[in-house]
Each structure stands twice: as structure tokens, then as C-alpha cells.
Tab-separated table of C-alpha atoms in Angstrom:
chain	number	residue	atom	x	y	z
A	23	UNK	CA	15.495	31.392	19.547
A	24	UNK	CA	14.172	29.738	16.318
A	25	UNK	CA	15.506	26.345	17.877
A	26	UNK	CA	14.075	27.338	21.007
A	27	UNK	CA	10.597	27.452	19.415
A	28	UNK	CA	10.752	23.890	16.991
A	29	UNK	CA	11.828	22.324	20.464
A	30	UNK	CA	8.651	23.527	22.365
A	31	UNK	CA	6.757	22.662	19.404
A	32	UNK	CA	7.922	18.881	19.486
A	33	UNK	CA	7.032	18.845	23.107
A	34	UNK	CA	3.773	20.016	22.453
A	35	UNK	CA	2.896	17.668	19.828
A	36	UNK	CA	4.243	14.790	21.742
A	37	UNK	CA	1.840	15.623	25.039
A	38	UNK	CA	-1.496	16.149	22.097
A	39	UNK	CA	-0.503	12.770	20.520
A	40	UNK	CA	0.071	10.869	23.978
A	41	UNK	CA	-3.369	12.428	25.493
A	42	UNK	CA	-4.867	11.581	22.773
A	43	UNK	CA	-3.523	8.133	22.498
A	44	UNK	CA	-4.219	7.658	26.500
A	45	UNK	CA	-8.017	8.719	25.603
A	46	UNK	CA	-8.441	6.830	22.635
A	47	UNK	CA	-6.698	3.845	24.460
A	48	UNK	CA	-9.518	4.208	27.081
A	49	UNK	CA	-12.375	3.767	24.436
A	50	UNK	CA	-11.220	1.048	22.956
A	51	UNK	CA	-10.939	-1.171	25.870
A	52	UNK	CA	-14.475	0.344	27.278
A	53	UNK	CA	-16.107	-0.155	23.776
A	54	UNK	CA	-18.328	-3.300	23.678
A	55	UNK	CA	-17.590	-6.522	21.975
A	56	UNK	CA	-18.265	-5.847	17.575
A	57	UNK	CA	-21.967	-7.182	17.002
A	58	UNK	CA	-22.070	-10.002	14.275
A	59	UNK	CA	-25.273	-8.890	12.727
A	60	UNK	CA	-23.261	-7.795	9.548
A	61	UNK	CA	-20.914	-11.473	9.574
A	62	UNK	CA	-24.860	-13.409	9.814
A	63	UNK	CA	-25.627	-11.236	7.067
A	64	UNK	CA	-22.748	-11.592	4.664
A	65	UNK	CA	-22.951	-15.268	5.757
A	66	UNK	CA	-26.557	-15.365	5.092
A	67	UNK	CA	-26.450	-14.111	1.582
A	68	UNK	CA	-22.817	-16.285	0.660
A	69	UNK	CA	-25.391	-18.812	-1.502
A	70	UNK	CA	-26.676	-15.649	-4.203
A	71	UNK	CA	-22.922	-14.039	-4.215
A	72	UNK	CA	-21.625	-16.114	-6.861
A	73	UNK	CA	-18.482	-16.916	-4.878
A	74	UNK	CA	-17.559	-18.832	-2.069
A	75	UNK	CA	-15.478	-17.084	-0.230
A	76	UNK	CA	-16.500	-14.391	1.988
A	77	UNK	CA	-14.425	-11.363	1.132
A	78	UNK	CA	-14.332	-11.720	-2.044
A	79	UNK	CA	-17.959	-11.943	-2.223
A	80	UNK	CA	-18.251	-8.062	-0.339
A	81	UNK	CA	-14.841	-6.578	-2.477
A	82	UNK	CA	-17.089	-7.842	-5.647
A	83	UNK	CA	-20.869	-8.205	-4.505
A	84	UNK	CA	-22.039	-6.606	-1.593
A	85	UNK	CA	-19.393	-3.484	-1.531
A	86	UNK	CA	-18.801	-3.866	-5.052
A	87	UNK	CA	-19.489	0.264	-4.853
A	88	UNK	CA	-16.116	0.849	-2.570
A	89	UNK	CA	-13.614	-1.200	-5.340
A	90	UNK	CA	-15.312	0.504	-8.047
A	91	UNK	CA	-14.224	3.683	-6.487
A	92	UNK	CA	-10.869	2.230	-5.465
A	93	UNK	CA	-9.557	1.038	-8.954
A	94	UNK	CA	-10.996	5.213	-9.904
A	95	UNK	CA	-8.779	6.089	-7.034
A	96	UNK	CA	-5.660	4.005	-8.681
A	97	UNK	CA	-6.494	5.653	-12.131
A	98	UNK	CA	-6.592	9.480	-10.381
A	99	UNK	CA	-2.836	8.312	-8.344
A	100	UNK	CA	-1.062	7.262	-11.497
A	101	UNK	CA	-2.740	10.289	-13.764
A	102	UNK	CA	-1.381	12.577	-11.089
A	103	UNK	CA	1.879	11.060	-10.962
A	104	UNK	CA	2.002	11.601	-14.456
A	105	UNK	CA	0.825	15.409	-14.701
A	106	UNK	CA	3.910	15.584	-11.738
A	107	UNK	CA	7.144	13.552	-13.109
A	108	UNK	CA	8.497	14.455	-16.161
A	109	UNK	CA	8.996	11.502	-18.708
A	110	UNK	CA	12.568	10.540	-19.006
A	111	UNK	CA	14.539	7.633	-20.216
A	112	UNK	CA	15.871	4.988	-18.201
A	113	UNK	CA	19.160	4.257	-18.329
A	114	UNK	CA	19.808	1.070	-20.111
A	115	UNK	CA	21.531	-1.531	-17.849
A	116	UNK	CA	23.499	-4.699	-19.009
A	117	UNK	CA	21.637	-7.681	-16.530
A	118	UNK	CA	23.947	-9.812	-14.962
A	119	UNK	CA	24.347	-13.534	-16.054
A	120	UNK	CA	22.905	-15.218	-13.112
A	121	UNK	CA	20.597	-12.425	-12.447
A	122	UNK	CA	19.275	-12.480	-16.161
A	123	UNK	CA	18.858	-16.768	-16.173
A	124	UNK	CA	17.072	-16.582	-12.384
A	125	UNK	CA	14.328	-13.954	-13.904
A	126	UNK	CA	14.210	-16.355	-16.771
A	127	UNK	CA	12.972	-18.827	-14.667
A	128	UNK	CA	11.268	-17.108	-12.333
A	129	UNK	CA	9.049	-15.089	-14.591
A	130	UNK	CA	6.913	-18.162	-15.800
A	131	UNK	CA	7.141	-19.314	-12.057
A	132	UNK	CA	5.083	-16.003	-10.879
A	133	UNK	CA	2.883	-15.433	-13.650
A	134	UNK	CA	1.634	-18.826	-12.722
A	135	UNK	CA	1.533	-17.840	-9.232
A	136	UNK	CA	-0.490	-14.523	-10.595
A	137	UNK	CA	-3.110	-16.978	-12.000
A	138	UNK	CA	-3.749	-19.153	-9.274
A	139	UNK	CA	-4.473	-16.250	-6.691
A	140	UNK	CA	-6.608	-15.129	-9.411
A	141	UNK	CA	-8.604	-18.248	-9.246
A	142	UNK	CA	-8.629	-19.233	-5.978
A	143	UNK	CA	-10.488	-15.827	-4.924
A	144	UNK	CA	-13.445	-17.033	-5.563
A	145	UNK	CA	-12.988	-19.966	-2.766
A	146	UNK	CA	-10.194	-19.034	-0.920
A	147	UNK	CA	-7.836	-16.178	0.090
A	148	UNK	CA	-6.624	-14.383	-3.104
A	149	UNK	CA	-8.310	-12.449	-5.118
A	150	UNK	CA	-7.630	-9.630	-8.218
A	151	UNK	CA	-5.637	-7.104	-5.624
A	152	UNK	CA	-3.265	-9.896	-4.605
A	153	UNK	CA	-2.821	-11.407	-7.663
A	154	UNK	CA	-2.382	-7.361	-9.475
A	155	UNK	CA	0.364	-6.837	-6.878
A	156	UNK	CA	2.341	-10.039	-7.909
A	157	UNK	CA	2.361	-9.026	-11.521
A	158	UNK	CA	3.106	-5.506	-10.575
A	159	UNK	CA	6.141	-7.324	-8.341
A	160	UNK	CA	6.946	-9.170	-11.473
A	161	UNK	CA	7.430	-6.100	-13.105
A	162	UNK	CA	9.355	-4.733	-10.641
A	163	UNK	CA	12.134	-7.458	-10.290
A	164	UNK	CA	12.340	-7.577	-14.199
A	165	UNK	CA	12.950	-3.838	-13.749
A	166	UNK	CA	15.261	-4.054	-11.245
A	167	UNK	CA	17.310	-7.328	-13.000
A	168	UNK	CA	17.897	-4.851	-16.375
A	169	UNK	CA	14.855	-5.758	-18.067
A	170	UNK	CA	13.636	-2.823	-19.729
A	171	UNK	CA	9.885	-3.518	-20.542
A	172	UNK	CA	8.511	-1.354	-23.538
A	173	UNK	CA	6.337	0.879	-20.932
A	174	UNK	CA	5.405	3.717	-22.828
A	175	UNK	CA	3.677	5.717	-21.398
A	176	UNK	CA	2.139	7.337	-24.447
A	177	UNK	CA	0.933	4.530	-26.361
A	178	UNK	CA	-2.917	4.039	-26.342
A	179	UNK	CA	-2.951	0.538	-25.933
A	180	UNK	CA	-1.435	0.777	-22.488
A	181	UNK	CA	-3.227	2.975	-21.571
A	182	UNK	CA	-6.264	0.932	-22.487
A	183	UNK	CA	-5.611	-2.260	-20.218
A	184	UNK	CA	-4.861	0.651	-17.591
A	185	UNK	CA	-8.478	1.304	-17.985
A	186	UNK	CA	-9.787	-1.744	-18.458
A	187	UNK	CA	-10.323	-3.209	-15.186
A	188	UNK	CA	-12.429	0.144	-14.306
A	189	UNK	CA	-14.473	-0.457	-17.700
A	190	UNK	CA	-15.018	-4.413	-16.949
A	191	UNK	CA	-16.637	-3.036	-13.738
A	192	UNK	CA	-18.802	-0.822	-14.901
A	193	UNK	CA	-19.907	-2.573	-17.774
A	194	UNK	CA	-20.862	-5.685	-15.071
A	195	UNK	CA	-22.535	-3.254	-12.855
A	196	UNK	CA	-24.635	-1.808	-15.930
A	197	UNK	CA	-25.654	-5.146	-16.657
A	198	UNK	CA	-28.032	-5.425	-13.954
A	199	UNK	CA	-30.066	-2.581	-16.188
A	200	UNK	CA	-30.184	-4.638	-19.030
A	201	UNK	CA	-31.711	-7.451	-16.398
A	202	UNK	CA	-34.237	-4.926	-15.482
A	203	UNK	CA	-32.657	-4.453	-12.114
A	204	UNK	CA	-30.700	-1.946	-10.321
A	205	UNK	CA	-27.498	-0.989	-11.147
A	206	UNK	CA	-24.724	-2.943	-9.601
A	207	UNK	CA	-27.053	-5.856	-9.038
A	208	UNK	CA	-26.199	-9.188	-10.387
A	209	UNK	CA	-28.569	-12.024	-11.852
A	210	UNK	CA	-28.520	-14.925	-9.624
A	211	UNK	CA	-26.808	-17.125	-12.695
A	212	UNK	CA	-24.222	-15.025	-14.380
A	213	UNK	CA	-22.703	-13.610	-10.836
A	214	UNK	CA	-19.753	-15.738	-10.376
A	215	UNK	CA	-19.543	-14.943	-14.223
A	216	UNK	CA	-19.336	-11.213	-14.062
A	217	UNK	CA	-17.354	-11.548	-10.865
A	218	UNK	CA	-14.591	-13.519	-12.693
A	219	UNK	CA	-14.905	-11.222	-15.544
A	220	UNK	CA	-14.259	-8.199	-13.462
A	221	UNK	CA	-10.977	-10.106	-11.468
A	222	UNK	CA	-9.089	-10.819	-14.536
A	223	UNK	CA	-9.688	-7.057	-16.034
A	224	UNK	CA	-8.716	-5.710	-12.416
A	225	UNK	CA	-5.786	-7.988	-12.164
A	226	UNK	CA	-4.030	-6.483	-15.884
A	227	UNK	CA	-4.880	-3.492	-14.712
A	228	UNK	CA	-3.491	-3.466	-11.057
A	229	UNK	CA	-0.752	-5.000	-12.317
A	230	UNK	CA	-0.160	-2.745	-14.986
A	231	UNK	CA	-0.784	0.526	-12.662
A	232	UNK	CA	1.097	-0.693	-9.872
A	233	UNK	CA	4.219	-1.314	-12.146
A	234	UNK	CA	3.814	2.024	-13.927
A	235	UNK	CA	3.262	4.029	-10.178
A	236	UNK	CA	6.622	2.479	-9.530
A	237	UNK	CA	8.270	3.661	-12.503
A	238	UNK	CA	6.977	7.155	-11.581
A	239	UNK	CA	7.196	8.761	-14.534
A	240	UNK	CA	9.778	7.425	-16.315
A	241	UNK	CA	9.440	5.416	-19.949
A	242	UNK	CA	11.629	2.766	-21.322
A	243	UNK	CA	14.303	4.183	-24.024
A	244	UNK	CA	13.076	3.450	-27.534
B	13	UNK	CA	-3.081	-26.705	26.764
B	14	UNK	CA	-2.829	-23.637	29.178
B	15	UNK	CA	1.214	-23.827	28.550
B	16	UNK	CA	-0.077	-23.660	24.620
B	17	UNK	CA	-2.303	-20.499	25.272
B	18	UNK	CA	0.632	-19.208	27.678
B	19	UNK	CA	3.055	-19.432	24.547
B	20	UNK	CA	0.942	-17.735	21.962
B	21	UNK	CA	0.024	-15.095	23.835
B	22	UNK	CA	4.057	-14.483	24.882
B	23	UNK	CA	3.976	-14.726	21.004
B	24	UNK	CA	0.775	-12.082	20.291
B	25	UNK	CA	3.114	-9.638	23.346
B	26	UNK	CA	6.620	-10.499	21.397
B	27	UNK	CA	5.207	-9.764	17.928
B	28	UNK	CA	3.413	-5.935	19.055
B	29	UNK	CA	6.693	-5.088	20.968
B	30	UNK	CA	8.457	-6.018	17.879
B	31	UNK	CA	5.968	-4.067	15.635
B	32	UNK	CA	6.410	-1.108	17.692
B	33	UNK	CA	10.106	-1.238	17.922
B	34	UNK	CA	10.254	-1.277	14.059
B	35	UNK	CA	8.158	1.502	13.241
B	36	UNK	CA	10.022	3.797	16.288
B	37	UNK	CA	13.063	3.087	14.550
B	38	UNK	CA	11.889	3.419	10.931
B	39	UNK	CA	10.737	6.696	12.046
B	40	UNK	CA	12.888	8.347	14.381
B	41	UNK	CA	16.493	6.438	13.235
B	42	UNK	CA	18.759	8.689	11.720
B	43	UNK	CA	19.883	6.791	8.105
B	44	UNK	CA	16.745	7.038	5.944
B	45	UNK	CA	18.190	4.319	3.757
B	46	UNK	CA	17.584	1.868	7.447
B	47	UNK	CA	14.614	3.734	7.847
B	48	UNK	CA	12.952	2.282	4.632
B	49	UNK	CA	14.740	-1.548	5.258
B	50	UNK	CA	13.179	-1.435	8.857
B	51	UNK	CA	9.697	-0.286	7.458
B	52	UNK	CA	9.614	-3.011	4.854
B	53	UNK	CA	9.957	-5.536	8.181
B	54	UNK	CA	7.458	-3.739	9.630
B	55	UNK	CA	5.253	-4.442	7.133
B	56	UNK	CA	5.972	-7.886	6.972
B	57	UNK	CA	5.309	-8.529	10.763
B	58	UNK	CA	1.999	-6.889	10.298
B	59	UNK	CA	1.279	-9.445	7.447
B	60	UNK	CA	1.794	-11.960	10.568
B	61	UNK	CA	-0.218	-9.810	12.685
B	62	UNK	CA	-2.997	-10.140	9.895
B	63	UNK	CA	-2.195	-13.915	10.545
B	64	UNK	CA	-2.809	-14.277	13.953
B	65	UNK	CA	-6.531	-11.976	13.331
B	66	UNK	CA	-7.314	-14.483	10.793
B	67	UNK	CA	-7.013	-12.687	8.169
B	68	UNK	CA	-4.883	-14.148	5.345
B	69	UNK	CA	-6.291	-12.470	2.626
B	70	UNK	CA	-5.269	-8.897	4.085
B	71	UNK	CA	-2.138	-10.567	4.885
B	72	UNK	CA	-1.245	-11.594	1.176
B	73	UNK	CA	-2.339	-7.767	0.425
B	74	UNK	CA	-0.068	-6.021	3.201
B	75	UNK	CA	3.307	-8.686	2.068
B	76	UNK	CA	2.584	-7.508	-1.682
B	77	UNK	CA	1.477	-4.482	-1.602
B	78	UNK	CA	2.098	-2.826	1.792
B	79	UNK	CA	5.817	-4.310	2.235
B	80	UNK	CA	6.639	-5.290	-1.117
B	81	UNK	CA	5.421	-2.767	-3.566
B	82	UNK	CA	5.510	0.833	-1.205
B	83	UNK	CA	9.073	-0.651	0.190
B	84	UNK	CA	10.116	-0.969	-3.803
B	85	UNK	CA	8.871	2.630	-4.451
B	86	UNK	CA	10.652	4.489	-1.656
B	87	UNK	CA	13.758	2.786	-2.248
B	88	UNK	CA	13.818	3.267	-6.237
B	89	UNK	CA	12.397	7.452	-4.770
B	90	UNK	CA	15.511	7.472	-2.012
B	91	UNK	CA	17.751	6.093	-4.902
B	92	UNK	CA	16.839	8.805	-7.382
B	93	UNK	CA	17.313	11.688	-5.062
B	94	UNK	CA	20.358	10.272	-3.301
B	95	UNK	CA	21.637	10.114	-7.235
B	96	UNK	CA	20.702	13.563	-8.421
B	97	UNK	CA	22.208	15.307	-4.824
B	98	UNK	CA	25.317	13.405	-5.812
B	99	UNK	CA	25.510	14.923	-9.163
B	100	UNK	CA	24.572	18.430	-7.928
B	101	UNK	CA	27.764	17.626	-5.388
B	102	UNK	CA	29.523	16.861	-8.306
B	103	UNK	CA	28.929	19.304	-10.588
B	104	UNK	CA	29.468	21.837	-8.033
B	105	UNK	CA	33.408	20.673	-7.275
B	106	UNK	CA	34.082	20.642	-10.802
B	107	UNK	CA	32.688	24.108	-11.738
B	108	UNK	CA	32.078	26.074	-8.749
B	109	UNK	CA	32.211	29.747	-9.477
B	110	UNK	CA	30.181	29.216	-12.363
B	111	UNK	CA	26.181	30.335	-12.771
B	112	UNK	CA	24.273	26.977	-11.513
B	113	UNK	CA	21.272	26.855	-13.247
B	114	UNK	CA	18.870	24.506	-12.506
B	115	UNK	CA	15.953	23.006	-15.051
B	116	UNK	CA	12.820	20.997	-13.701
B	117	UNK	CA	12.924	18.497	-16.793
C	3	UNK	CA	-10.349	-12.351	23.232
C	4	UNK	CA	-7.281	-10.662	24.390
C	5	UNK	CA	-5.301	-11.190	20.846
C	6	UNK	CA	-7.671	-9.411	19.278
C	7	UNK	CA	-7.510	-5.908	22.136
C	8	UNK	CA	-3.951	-5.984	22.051
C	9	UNK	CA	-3.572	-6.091	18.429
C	10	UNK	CA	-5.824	-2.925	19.023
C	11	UNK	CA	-3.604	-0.847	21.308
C	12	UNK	CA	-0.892	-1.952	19.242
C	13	UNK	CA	-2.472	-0.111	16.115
C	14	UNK	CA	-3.159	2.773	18.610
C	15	UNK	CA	0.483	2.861	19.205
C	16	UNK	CA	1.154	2.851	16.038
C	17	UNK	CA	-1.076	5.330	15.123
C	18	UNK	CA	0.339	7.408	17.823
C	19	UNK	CA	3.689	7.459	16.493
C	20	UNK	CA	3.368	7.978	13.315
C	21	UNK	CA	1.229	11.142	13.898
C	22	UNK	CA	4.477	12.154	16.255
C	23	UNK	CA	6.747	11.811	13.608
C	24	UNK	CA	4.061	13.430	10.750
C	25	UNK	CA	4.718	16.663	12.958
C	26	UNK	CA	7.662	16.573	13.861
C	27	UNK	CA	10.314	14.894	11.441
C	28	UNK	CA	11.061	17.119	8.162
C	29	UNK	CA	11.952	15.209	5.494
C	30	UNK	CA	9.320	14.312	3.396
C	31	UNK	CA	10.327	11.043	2.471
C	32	UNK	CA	10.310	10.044	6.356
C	33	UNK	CA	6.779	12.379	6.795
C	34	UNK	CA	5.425	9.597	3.929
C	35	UNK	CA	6.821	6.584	6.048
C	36	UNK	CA	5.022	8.076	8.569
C	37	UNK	CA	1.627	8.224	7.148
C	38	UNK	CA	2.248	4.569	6.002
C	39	UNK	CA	3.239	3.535	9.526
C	40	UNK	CA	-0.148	5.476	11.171
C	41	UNK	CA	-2.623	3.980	8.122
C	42	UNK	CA	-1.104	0.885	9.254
C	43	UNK	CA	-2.130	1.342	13.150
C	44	UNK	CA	-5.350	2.746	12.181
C	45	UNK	CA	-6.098	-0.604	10.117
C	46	UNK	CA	-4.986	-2.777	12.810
C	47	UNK	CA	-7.475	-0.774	15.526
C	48	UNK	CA	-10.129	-1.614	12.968
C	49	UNK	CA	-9.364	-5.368	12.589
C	50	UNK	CA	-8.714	-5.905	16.321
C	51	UNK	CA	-11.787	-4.087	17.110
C	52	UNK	CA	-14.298	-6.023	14.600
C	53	UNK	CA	-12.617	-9.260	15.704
C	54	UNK	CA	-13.832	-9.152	19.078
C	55	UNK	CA	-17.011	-10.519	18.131
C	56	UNK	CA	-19.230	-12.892	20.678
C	57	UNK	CA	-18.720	-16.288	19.370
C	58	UNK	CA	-15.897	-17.601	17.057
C	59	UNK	CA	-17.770	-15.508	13.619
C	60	UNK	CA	-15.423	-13.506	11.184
C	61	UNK	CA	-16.402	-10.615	10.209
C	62	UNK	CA	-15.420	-10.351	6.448
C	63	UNK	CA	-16.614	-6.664	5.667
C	64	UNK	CA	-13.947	-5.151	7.688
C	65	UNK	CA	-11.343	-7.389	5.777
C	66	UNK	CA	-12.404	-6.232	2.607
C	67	UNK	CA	-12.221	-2.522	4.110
C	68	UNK	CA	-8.475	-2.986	4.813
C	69	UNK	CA	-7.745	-4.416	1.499
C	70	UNK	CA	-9.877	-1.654	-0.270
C	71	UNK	CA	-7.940	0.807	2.321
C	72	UNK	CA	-3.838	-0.825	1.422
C	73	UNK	CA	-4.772	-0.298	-2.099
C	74	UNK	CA	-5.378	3.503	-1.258
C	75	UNK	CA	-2.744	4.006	0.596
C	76	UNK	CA	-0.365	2.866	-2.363
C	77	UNK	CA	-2.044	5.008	-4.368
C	78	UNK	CA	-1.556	8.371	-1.778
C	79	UNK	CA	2.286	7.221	-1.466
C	80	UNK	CA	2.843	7.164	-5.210
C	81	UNK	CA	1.368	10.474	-5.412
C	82	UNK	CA	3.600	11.736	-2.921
C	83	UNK	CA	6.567	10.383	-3.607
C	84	UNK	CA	5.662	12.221	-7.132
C	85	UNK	CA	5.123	15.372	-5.541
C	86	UNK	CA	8.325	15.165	-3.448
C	87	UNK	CA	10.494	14.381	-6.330
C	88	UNK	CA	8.960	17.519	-7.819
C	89	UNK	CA	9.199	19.266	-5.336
C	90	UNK	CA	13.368	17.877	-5.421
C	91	UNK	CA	13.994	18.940	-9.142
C	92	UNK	CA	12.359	22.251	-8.790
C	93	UNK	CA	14.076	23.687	-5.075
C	94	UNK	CA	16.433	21.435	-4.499
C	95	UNK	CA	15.124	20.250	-1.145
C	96	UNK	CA	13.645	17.495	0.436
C	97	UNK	CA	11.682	19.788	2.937
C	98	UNK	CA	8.970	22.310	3.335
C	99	UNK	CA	9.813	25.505	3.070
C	100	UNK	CA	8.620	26.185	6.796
C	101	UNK	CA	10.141	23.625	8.107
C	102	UNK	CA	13.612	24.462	6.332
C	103	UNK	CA	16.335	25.472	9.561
């Protein structure tokens, strides 16, 4: 009976989810073409952004409001995974020999790679997100190859750079008070300044989060 | 040129079939070891979805975060509860009969 | 531009089946595949939709949405995968309770 029930359930759900697709399917093609008032806009206002590339200039300019929120958001994830996984050891793991010289020269290889995207966000596609996410992947493959990284997740001055990108932020966005302008407003000549400032914060602490998230939970064995 | 526009958009048809192939069978496939392989190429032919939008910076962001990173954390998740089941399993053949008590830490 | 509408419907479908499987499959692991898979459709519908503008303009604000929004969505599947293993160590299972046969 019970199986009789979770079958007519599945059947229901799948006819809700394909009306719903067919209907949705329907206003998309009917919907008329995206206006480009916003892309004149952002591509109006490139010149006072500090940057030259476009989406950089709205993550850290003109939406600079939504990545605020979003490092908050990685902050709240990795506090909750926290309060939810209990902190164990990791196991300690011998690396193997090729494994252990191929991180040894890859390491140097990405953290360069971490810098460039850094830089080139501010004229190209990159940015603090992408270049966060390669360190993070860094950390990763190190923990992965047998590396065991001295994560603690107790020790303040982790927990610090965790922070820091979040801090950077709001310290560049308070700056436009000291200016005697509205928060999260940039002078003219210190934006691609305080935008740069912000990216390398975010990046350590991206990185950092990311990397810890993936751990979920656990701490290296002192 | 129309053999050109022909070709990419066999391309644009190949790489949505593709991208909905993967995700049916990361999602209904029965092995949920193949289920997180197959989403971690599912992310990556989004990145070249993001591509062909011109998009390349969410493209960078979906390979290293979307693929790279969330494919990392399910696996190292799968691996940690496929490890403690087959412990449980364990401990269970060696002393079944006795009181199985379980702690959260 | 056609690219850009199919890319749409293809984030639709997407969308689609990874609210199927959301209801219907019970293992949580594959329920948070599924909410990856369906943010992913939902982000394509927005970049296929905001690419269909008039002339040959990008539209950067929606790009920096969907990098803002992949950011997120790491963050929610860390969080879950947290509350799954928890949920792991303290029943045992790697389903909900109602959905247990």
C-alpha cells in the first residue's frame, strides 16, 4: 500500500514539474528581447569605477552591497558547519614519492596562478572569487597528496584572515564617510585602490574558507 | 560562412543534449559514487556553456568552484560515510550480539 | 540570437529535473546534487535570458549575479553536507525520517 502511495506521489510530482516546465518554457520564448539600459549604464560609468573591466567593476563598485553580503554569507556557511561537525583529527597519511615531488612543484606553479587572476580582475576576467577558489583548490590537492596543513580551527589567527576579507570591505565602504560621502561610495582617486585592497583580503579569505568548508570540521593532528 | 553558423549551432544543440544527459544521469543513476563523477562533468560543460554566452569570468567561477571545489566536497562527504557504514558493517560481524552503542562525537 | 534561447530552455530543463529528483530521490547526498544541478539551470535561464539583448552589448550585471549566486551555492552545499553527516553520526541514515521505506 505504502509503495502504492510513494509511486503515485512520483507521478504526481513529475506531471507539476513538467506543467510547470511546459509553462515556464512558454514565457521564456514569449518574453521580449533583455533591454540594455543597465549594460549603457554600467558602460557609461566604467571611467569613475576604478577598474576596467566590467564585472569586476559591479562585484566591487556598483553592487559592491551583494559581495559584501556574500563573503557574510561564506562566514554564516563555515560557522554553521562548525556548530554541526564535531572536530576530529585527520588521519595522518604517508604522501607518495611522485605524488609528494609533483605538489612540490606544483604548489609555487598555482600560487602564481592565484596572483595573476588576482591582478588581472581589474582588466580582464579573474577576479578575488576565482583566484580564492584556486588557493582553496591548492589546499585541497595538498590535502588530498598527505599534506596535512596546520588548520586549526581554534587558533585566533585563522580565524582572523577568515574575517579579514569581510573587514577590508567594510572598512573601504566606511571610507566614503570619512570623504564626506555615503557609505559604500568611493573617491574618484583611491577606487581602483580600495578595490585592490578589498580583492587581496577577499582572496585569503575565500581561499582560506573554501579550504576549511572542505575540511568540514575536521583539524589537522597536533 | 553559413556552413560555420550551421556547425556551431550543431555544437550549441550537441553541448545542451550533453548537459542534460549528464545531470539525468547524475541524478537518477543508481551508483552515487558515478553520480558525483558525472556531476563534476556537468559542471565542466556548463563552464563551456558560460563560454559560448560570453561569459568567461563565470566560467573560471563554475570550473573552480562549481565543478572543482563542490565535486571535491561531496566526494571527500561520500568517502566519509561510505567509511564509517563500513566500520559499523564491521564492527557488527565481529561482535554481533553485543549492546551497539552509538556516540555522535 | 538562438544560442542564447536555447541555452535558456536548457537551464529550464535543468531546472526541471533537478526539482524532479529534489522530490523524489531520498538520499540526501543525491537531494544536494540535485539542488546544485537546478541552481545551475536557474543560472543558465538568467544568462540566456539577459543575453538576448538588441545589438551585440553584454550585459555584465547579470554575470556578476551568477558569480555572487556560485559562491552561495557552495556555501548552502557545505552546510548541508554538514547537516547530513550529522544527521549520519547521530541515526545512522542517510535519509529523512519520512522518507525512510
Amino acid at each position: 500500500m505504502t509503495r502504492f502511495i510513494w509511486h503515485a506521489v512520483r507521478l504526481l510530482a513529475a506531471f507539476l514539474v513538467a506543467g510547470m516546465a511546459v509553462g515556464l518554457a512558454f514565457t521564456i520564448v514569449s518574453l521580449p528581447p533583455a533591454s540594455p539600459e543597465l549594460a549603457l549604464t554600467v558602460a557609461d560609468n566604467m571611467t569613475k569605477s576604478g577598474v576596467s573591466h566590467p564585472v569586476t567593476a559591479v562585484l566591487l563598485n556598483f553592487r559592491g552591497y551583494d559581495t559584501l553580503l556574500e563573503m557574510a554569507v561564506l562566514l554564516l556557511a563555515l560557522v554553521g558547519t562548525w556548530s554541526l561537525a564535531p572536530i576530529q583529527e585527520m588521519p595522518p597519511v604517508t604522501p607518495v614519492a611522485v605524488l609528494d615531488s609533483l605538489t612540490r612543484l606544483l604548489t609555487p606553479l598555482i600560487m602564481l596562478t592565484v596572483g595573476y587572476l588576482l591582478w588581472a580582475g581589474a582588466h580582464a576576467p579573474g577576479g578575488a572569487f576565482q583566484a580564492g577558489a584556486l588557493l582553496a583548490a591548492l589546499g585541497v590537492l595538498l590535502n588530498l597528496t598527505g599534506w596535512r596543513l596546520p588548520i586549526d580551527a581554534t587558533q585566533c589567527y585563522l580565524r582572523a584572515i577568515m574575517a579579514a576579507g569581510l573587514i577590508a570591505f567594510l572598512l573601504a565602504a566606511a571610507n566614503g564617510w570619512v570623504h564626506g560621502m555615503h557609505f559604500f561610495s568611493y573617491p574618484h582617486d583611491q577606487a581602483h585602490m580600495l578595490i585592490q585592497f578589498i580583492e587581496t583580503f577577499a582572496t585569503l579569505s575565500i581561499g582560506i574558507t573554501l579550504f576549511t568548508l572542505f575540511l568540514l570540521g575536521r583539524t589537522a593532528p597536533h | 560562412m553559413e556552413t560555420l553558423t550551421a556547425l556551431t549551432l550543431a555544437f550549441d544543440v550537441l553541448l545542451a543534449l550533453l548537459l542534460l544527459l549528464t545531470a539525468g544521469f547524475a541524478l537518477f543513476g543508481r551508483n552515487l559514487f558515478r553520480a558525483i563523477v558525472l556531476y563534476i562533468a556537468f559542471g565542466l560543460l556548463l563552464a563551456l556553456v558560460w563560454i559560448r554566452l560570453d561569459a568567461p569570468d563565470i566560467a573560471l567561477a563554475e570550473i573552480a568552484i562549481g565543478a572543482g571545489l563542490t565535486g571535491a566536497l561531496l566526494l571527500s562527504a561520500w568517502a566519509r560515510l561510505e567509511r564509517s557504514d563500513d566500520n559499523q558493517a564491521a564492527d557488527e560481524s565481529s561482535q554481533s550480539g553485543q549492546d551497539q552503542t552509538r556516540t555522535p562525537h | 540570437m538562438v544560442t542564447a534561447l536555447l541555452y535558456g530552455l536548457t537551464g529550464l530543463g535543468l531546472f526541471a529535473l533537478g526539482l524532479y529528483a529534489l522530490i523524489t530521490q531520498t538520499h540526501l547526498l543525491r537531494k544536494l546534487l540535485a539542488i546544485n544541478v537546478l541552481g545551475g539551470g536557474i543560472f543558465l535561464v538568467l544568462g540566456g535570458l539577459t543575453r538576448r539583448l538588441a545589438d551585440n552589448l553584454i550585459d555584465p550585471v547579470p554575470h556578476a549575479m551568477v558569480i555572487t549566486g556560485i559562491v552561495v551555492d557552495i556555501a548552502a552545499t557545505a552546510l548541508g553536507l554538514a547537516i547530513v553527516m550529522r544527521i549520519h553520526a547521530l541515526t545512522g541514515h542517510t535519509t529523512l525520517p519520512e522518507e525512510r521505506e
